[in-house]
Coordinates of C-alpha atoms in Angstrom, one line a residue:
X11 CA -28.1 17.2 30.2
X12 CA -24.7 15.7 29.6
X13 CA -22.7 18.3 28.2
X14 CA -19.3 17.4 25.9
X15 CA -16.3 19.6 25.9
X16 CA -13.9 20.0 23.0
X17 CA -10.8 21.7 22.9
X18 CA -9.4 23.8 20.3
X19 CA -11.4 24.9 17.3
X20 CA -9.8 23.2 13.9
X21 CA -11.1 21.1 11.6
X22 CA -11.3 18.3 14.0
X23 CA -12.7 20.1 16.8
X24 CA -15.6 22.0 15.0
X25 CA -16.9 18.7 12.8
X26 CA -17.1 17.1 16.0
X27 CA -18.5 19.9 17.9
X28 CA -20.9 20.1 15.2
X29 CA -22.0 16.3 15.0
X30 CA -22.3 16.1 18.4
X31 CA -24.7 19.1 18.6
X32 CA -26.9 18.2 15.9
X33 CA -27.3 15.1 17.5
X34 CA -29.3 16.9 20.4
X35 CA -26.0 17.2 22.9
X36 CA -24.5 20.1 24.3
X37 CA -21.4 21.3 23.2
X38 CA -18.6 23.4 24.8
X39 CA -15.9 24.5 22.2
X40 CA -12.9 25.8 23.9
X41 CA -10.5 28.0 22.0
X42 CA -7.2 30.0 22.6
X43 CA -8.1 32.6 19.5
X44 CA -7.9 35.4 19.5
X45 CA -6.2 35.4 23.0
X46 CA -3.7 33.6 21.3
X47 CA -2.3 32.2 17.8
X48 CA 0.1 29.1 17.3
X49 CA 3.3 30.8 15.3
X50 CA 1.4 29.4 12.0
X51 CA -1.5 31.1 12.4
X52 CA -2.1 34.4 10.9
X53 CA -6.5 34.9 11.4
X54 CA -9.1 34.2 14.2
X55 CA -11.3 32.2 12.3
X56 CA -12.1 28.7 13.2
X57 CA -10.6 26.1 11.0
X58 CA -8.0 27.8 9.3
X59 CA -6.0 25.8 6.6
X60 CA -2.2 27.1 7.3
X61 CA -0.4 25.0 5.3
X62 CA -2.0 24.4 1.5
X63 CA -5.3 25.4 0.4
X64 CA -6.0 22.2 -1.1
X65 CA -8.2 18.8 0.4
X66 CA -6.2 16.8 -2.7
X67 CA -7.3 14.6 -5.1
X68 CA -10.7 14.4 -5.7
X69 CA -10.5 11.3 -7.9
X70 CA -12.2 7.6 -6.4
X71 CA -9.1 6.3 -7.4
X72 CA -7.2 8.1 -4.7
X73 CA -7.7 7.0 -0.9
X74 CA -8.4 10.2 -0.3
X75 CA -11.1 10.9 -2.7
X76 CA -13.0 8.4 -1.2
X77 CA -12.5 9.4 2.0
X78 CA -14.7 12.8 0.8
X79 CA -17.1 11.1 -0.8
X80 CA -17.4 9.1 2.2
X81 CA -17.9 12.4 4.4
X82 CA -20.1 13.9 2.3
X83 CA -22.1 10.4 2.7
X84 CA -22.1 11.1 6.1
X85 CA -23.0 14.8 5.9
X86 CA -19.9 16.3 7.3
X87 CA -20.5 20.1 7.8
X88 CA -16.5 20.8 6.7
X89 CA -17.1 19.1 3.3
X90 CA -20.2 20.9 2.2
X91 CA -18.5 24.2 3.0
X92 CA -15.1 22.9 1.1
X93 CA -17.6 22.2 -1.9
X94 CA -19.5 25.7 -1.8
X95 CA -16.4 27.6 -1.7
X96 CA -14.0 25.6 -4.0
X97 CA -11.8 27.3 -6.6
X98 CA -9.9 25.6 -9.7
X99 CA -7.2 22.8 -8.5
X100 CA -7.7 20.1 -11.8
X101 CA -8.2 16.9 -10.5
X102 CA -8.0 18.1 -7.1
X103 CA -10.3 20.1 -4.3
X104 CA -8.9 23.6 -3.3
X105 CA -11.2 25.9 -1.4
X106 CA -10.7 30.0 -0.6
X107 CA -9.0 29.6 2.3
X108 CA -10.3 32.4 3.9
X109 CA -14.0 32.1 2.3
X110 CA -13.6 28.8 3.6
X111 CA -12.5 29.2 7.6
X112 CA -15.0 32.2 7.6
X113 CA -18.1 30.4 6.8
X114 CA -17.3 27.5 9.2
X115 CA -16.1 29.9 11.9
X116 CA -19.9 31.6 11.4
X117 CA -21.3 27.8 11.5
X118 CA -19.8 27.0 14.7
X119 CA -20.8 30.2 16.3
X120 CA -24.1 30.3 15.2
X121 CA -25.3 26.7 16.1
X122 CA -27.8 27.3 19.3
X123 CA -26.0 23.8 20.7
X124 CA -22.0 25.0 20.8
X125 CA -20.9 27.5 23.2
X126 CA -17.7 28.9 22.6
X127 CA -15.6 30.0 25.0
X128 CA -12.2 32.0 24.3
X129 CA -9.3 30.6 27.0
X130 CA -6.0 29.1 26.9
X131 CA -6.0 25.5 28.0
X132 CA -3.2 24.1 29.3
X133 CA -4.1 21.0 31.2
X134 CA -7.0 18.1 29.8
X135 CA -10.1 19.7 31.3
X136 CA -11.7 17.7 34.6
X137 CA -14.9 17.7 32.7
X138 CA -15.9 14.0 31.0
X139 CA -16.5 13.7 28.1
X140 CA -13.8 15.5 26.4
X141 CA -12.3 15.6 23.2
X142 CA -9.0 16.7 22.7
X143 CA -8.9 18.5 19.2
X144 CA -5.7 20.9 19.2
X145 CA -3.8 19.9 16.2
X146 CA -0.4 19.6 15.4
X147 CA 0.8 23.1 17.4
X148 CA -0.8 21.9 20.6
X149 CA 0.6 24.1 23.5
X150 CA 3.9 23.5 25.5
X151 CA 1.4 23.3 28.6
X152 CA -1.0 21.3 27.5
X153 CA 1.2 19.2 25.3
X154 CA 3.1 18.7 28.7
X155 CA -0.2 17.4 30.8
X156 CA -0.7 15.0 27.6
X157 CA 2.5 13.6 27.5
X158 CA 2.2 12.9 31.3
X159 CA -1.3 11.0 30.7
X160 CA 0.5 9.1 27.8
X161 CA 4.1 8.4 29.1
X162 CA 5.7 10.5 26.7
X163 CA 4.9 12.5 23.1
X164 CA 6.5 13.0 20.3
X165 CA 7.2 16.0 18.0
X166 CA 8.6 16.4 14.4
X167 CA 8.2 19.3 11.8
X168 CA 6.1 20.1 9.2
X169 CA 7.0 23.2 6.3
X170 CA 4.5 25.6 4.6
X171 CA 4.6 26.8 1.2
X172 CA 5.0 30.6 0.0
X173 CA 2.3 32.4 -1.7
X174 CA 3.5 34.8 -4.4
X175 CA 0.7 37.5 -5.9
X176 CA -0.9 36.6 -9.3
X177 CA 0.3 40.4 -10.7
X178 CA 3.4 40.0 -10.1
X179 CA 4.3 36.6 -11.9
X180 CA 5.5 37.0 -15.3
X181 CA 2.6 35.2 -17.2
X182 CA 4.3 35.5 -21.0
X183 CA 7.2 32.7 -19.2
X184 CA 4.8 30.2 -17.9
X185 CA 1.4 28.3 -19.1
X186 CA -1.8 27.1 -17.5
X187 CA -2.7 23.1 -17.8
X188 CA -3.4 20.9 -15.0
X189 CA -1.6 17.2 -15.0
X190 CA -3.0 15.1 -18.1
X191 CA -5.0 17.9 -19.1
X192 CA -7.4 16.7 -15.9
X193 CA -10.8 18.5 -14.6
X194 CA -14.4 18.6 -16.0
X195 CA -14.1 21.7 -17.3
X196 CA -12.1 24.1 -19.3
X197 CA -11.2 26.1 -15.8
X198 CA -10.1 22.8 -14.3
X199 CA -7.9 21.7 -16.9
X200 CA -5.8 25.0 -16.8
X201 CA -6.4 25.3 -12.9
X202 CA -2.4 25.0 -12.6
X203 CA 0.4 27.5 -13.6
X204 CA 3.4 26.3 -14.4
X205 CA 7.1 27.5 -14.6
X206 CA 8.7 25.1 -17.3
X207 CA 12.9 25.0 -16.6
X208 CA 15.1 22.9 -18.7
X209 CA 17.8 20.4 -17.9
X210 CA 20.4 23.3 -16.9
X211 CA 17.7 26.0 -15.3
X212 CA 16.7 22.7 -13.3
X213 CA 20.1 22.5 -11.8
X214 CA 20.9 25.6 -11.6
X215 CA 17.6 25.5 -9.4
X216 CA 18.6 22.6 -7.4
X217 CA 22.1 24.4 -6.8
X218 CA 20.9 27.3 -5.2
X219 CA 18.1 25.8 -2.9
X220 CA 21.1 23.0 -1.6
X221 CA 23.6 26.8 -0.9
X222 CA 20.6 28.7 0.5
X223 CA 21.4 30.3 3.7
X224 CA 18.4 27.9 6.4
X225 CA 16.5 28.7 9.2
X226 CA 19.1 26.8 12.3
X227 CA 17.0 24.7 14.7
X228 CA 17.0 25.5 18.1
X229 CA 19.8 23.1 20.0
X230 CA 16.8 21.4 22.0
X231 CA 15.0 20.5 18.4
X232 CA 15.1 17.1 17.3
X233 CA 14.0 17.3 13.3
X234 CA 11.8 14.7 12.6
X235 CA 10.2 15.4 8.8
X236 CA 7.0 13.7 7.6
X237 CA 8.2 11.7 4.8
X238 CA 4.7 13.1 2.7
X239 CA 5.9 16.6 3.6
X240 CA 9.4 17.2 3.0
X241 CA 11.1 20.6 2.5
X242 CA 13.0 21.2 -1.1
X243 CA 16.0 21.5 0.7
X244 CA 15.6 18.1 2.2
X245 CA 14.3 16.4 -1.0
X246 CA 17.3 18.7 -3.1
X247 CA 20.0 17.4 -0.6
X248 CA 18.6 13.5 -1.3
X249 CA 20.1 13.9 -5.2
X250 CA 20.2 16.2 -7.9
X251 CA 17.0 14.7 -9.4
X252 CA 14.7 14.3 -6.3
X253 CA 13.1 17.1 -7.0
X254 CA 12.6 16.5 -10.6
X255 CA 10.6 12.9 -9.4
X256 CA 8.5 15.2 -6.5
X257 CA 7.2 18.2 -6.5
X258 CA 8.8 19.6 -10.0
X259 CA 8.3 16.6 -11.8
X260 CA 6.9 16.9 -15.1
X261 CA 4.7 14.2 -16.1
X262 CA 1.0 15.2 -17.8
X263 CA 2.6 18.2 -19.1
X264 CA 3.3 20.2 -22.2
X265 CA 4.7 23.7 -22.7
X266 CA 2.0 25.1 -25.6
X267 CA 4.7 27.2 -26.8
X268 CA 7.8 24.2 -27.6
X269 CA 5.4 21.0 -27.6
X270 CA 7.4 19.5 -25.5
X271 CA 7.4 18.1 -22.0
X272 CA 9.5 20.4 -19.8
X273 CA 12.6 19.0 -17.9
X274 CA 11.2 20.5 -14.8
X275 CA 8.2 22.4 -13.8
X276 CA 7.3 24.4 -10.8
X277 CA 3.5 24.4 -10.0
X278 CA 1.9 27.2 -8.7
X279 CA -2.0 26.8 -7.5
X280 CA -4.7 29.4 -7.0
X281 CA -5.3 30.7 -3.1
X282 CA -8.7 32.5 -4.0
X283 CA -11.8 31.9 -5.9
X284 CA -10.6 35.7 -7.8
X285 CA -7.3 34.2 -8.0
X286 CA -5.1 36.9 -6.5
X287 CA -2.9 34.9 -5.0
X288 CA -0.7 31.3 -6.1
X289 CA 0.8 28.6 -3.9
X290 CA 4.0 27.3 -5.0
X291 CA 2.6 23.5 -5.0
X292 CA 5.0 21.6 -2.9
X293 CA 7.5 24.2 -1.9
X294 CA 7.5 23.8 2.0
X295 CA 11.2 24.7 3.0
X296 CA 13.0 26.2 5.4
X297 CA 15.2 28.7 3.9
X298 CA 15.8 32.2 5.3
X299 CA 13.0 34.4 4.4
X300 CA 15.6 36.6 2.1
X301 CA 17.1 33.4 0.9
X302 CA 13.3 32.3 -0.5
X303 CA 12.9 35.7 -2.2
X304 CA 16.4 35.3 -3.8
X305 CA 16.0 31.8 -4.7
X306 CA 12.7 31.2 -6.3
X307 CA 12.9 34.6 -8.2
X308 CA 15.4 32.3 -10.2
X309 CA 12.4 30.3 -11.5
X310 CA 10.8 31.3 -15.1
X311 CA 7.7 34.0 -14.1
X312 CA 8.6 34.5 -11.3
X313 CA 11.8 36.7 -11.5
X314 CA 9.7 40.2 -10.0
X315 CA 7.5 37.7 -7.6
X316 CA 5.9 39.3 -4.8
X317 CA 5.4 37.2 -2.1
X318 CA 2.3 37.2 0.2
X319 CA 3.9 34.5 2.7
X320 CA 7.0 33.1 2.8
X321 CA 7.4 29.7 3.4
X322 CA 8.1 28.8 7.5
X323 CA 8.8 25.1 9.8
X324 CA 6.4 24.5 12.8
X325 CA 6.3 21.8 15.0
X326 CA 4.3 18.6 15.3
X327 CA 2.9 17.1 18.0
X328 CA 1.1 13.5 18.3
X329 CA 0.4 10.9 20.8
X330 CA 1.1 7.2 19.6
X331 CA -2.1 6.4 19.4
X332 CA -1.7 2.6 19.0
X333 CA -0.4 2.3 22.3
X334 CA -2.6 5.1 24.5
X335 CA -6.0 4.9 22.7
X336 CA -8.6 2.0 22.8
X337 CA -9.3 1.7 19.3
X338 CA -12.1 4.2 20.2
X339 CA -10.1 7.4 19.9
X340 CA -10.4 7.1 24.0
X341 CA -7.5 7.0 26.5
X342 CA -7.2 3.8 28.4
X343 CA -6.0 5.2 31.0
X344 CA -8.3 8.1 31.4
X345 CA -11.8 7.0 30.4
X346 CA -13.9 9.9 29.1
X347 CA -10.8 11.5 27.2
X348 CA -11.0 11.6 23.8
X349 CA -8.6 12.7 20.7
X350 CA -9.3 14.0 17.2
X351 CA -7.4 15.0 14.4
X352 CA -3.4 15.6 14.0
X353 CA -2.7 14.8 17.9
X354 CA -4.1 11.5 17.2
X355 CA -2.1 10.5 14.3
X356 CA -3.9 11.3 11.2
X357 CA -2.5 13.6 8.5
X358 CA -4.1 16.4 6.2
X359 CA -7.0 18.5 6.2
X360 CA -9.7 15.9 5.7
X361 CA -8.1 13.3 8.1
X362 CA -8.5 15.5 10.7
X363 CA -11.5 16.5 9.5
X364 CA -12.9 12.8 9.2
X365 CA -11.7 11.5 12.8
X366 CA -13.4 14.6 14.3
X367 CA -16.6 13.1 12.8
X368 CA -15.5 9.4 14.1
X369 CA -14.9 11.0 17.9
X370 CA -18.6 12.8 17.7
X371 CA -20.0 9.1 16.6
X372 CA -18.1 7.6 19.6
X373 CA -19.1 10.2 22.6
X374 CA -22.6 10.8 21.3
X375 CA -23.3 6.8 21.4
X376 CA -21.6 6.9 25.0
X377 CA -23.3 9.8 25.9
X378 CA -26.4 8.0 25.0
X379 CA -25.4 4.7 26.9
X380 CA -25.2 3.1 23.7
X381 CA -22.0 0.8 22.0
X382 CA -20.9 3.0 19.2
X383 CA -21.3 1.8 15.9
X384 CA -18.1 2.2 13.9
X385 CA -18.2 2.2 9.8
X386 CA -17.4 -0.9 7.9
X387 CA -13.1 -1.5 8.3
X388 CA -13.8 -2.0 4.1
X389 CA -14.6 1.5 4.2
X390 CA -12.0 4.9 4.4
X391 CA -13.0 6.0 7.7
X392 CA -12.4 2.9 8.7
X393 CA -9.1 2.7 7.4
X394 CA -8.1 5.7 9.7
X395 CA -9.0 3.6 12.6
X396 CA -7.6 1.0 11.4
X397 CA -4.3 2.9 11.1
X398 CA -4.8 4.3 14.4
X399 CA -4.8 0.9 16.3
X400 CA -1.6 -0.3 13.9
X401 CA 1.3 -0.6 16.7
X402 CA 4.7 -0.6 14.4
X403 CA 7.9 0.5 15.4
X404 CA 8.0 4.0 13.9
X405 CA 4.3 5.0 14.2
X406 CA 4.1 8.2 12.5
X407 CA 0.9 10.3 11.5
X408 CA -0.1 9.3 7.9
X409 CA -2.5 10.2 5.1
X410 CA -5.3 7.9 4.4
X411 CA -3.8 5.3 2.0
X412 CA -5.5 2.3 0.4
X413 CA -2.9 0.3 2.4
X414 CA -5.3 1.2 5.6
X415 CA -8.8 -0.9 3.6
X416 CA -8.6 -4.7 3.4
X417 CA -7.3 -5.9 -0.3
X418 CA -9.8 -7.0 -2.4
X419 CA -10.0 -11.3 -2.3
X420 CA -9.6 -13.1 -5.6
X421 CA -9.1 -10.9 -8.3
X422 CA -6.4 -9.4 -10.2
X423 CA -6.5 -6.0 -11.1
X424 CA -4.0 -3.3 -12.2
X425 CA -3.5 -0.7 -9.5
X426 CA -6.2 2.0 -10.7
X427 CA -8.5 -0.6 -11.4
X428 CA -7.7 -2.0 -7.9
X429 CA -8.2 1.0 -6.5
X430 CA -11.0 2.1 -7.7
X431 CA -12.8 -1.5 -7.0
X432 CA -11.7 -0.8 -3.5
X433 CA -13.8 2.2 -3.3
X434 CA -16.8 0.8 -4.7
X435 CA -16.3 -1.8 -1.9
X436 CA -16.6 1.0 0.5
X437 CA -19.4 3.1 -0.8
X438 CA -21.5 -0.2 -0.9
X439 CA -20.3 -1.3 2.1
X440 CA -21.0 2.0 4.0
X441 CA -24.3 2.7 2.4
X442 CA -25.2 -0.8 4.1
X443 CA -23.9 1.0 7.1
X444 CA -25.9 3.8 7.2
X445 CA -29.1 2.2 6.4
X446 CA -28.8 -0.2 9.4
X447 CA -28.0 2.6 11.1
X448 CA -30.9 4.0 10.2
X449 CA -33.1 1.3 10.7
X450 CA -31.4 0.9 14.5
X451 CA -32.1 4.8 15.2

């Protein structure tokens, strides 16, 4: 029996391990934990979310709120453990992080179709099939042997937020309400605290993150930011009120207590499902770890803040997939190698997530002597592809946008409408899908 291996043990790796297994074919899931941990990493649990706790909006209206309807659709094993151990995020899907990586790590492990095996790998395994799953911290090794295959990689960095405990923010100087009072229910509507600073607190604010002491890059770094990811430093440094139009802005919002929209507010969303802990929504930076303390204890609640993590810069790394891969996810130059997830191009948790599924749809139909079959290009996994196979000057990992579905032909809509019309396309269109899928089975 033709076996698949698939390196590393993220998001990526384990939904396509798992496809591929419950389709009837042997997995083997290579993975460096607990032998070793990228610097971001803190557990040894499969598919652990280092940056936010949060798979973003949940809303059809947003690309990628279709994109998890989509995968639930499809019956994506990281989507029905995101929904069984979600916690309060508004208009948004946040999960217990570490409810979350444990319950997948158990899935993967306990599937009789995956072997796991615990080593280091540094060079694309001789075995074919294989999937190439390591994320955005792939090794200096490996990363090396990839760039060799491709004629070159390239590398940019990414920040994480802090975490600050829930006892020790001040709660009689902030208030809970998520964005336009969004969310179902009463929980969701107040799933976000928020630190309210007027026009003089906001500069004050902005003054000390622009004179914070930073982390240097070493003299062989070449900083290359992801626009959708940018550290307050960078935003701060881009005008006084960048930050007041990003992550502080304060639109949807009222302070209870004035009845007034804030200036400026500082988000802060719950880690746990007993929420113990808060992210600071948006705050990736790289100031000093002293300098974060001394900083953001100069924001309303959170003058005693204790802080569970402090906010860090890691690297990176991604192939340019439009010129490498075959619009398969498969290296033309090495048939039978496969990439999934961040190294391919894609960006957030349920990207990766979603082109992990895509690579187990295109090595089981191989596997099987079969021509994959790809979901509709009207639908959002196909607009991943789609931006996969996009050769532009700059290609840079990206989000799922509606940008990456065809527009809609002859109508005129406002944007939400537009949107929202878009995905309707898609769910209809990929329902088609499944049923001639189905019917072709």
């Amino acid at each position: 029996m033709t076996e698949v291996v698939v390196v590393g043990a993220g998001l990526a790796g384990c939904e396509a391990a798992l496809q591929l297994a419950e389709r009837g074919i042997r997995v083997r899931l290579l993975e460096q934990k607990p032998l070793r941990r990228t610097p971001a990493q803190t557990s040894d649990h499969f598919c652990e979310l280092v940056c936010s706790n949060s798979f973003r909006g949940a809303s059809l209206a947003n690309a990628v709120g279709l994109l998890k309807e989509e995968m639930r659709r499809l019956g994506s094993f990281m989507m029905k453990v995101a929904d069984e151990c979600r916690v309060p995020a508004g208009g948004a899907l946040a999960v217990d992080r570490e409810r979350f990586s444990g319950k997948m790590t158990a899935l993967v492990k306990s599937h009789p179709g995956i072997t796991v095996e615990e080593t280091e790998v540094t060079r694309i395994p001789t075995a074919r099939p294989v999937i190439l799953a390591t994320g955005p911290l792939t090794g200096d090794e490996l990363a090396a042997d990839v760039a060799s295959r491709v004629g070159g990689h390239l590398a940019y960095y990414d920040a994480i937020s802090p975490i600050v405990s829930a006892e020790s923010i001040d709660w009689d100087r902030v208030f809970r309400a998520s964005r336009y009072d969004k969310g179902e229910t009463e929980e969701d509507k107040n799933a976000y605290v928020n630190s309210p600073l007027d026009r003089e607190a906001y500069e004050a604010f902005v003054a000390e993150v622009r004179a914070a002491e930073k982390v240097i890059p070493k003299s062989f770094e070449k900083i290359r930011y992801f626009e959708g990811c940018l550290p307050i430093e960078v935003m701060a440094e881009r005008g006084v009120d960048t930050l007041a139009f990003g992550p502080m802005k304060p639109v949807g919002l009222v302070d209870p207590r004035t009845g007034k929209r804030p200036h400026a507010v500082v988000q802060l969303r719950a880690e746990d499902e007993a929420a113990t802990a808060f992210n600071i929504v948006g705050f990736q930076t790289r100031m000093t770890w002293p300098e974060q303390a001394r900083v953001f204890r100069t924001l309303p609640g959170l003058e005693n803040a204790e802080f569970f993590r402090y906010g860090a810069v890691h690297r990176n790394t991604f192939i340019h997939a439009p010129r490498v891969l075959d619009g398969l996810l498969g290296l033309r130059n090495d048939p039978g190698v496969y990439f999934a997830g961040q190294i391919a191009g894609t960006e957030g948790y349920v990207e990766s997530a979603a082109v992990g599924f895509l690579s187990a749809l295109v090595v089981s139909a191989r596997v099987q002597g079969k021509e994959p079959r790809l979901p509709p290009k009207t639908t959002a996994h196909g607009g991943l592809l789609t931006h996969l196979s996009r050769d532009v000057p700059d290609y840079q990992p990206s989000n799922i946008t509606f940008s990456h579905l065809p527009p809609l032909e002859g109508t005129r809509l406002k944007k939400r409408a537009r949107y929202e019309a878009i995905a309707e396309r898609a769910l209809v269109d990929l329902d088609a899908w499944l049923r001639e899928d189905s019917a072709a089975a």
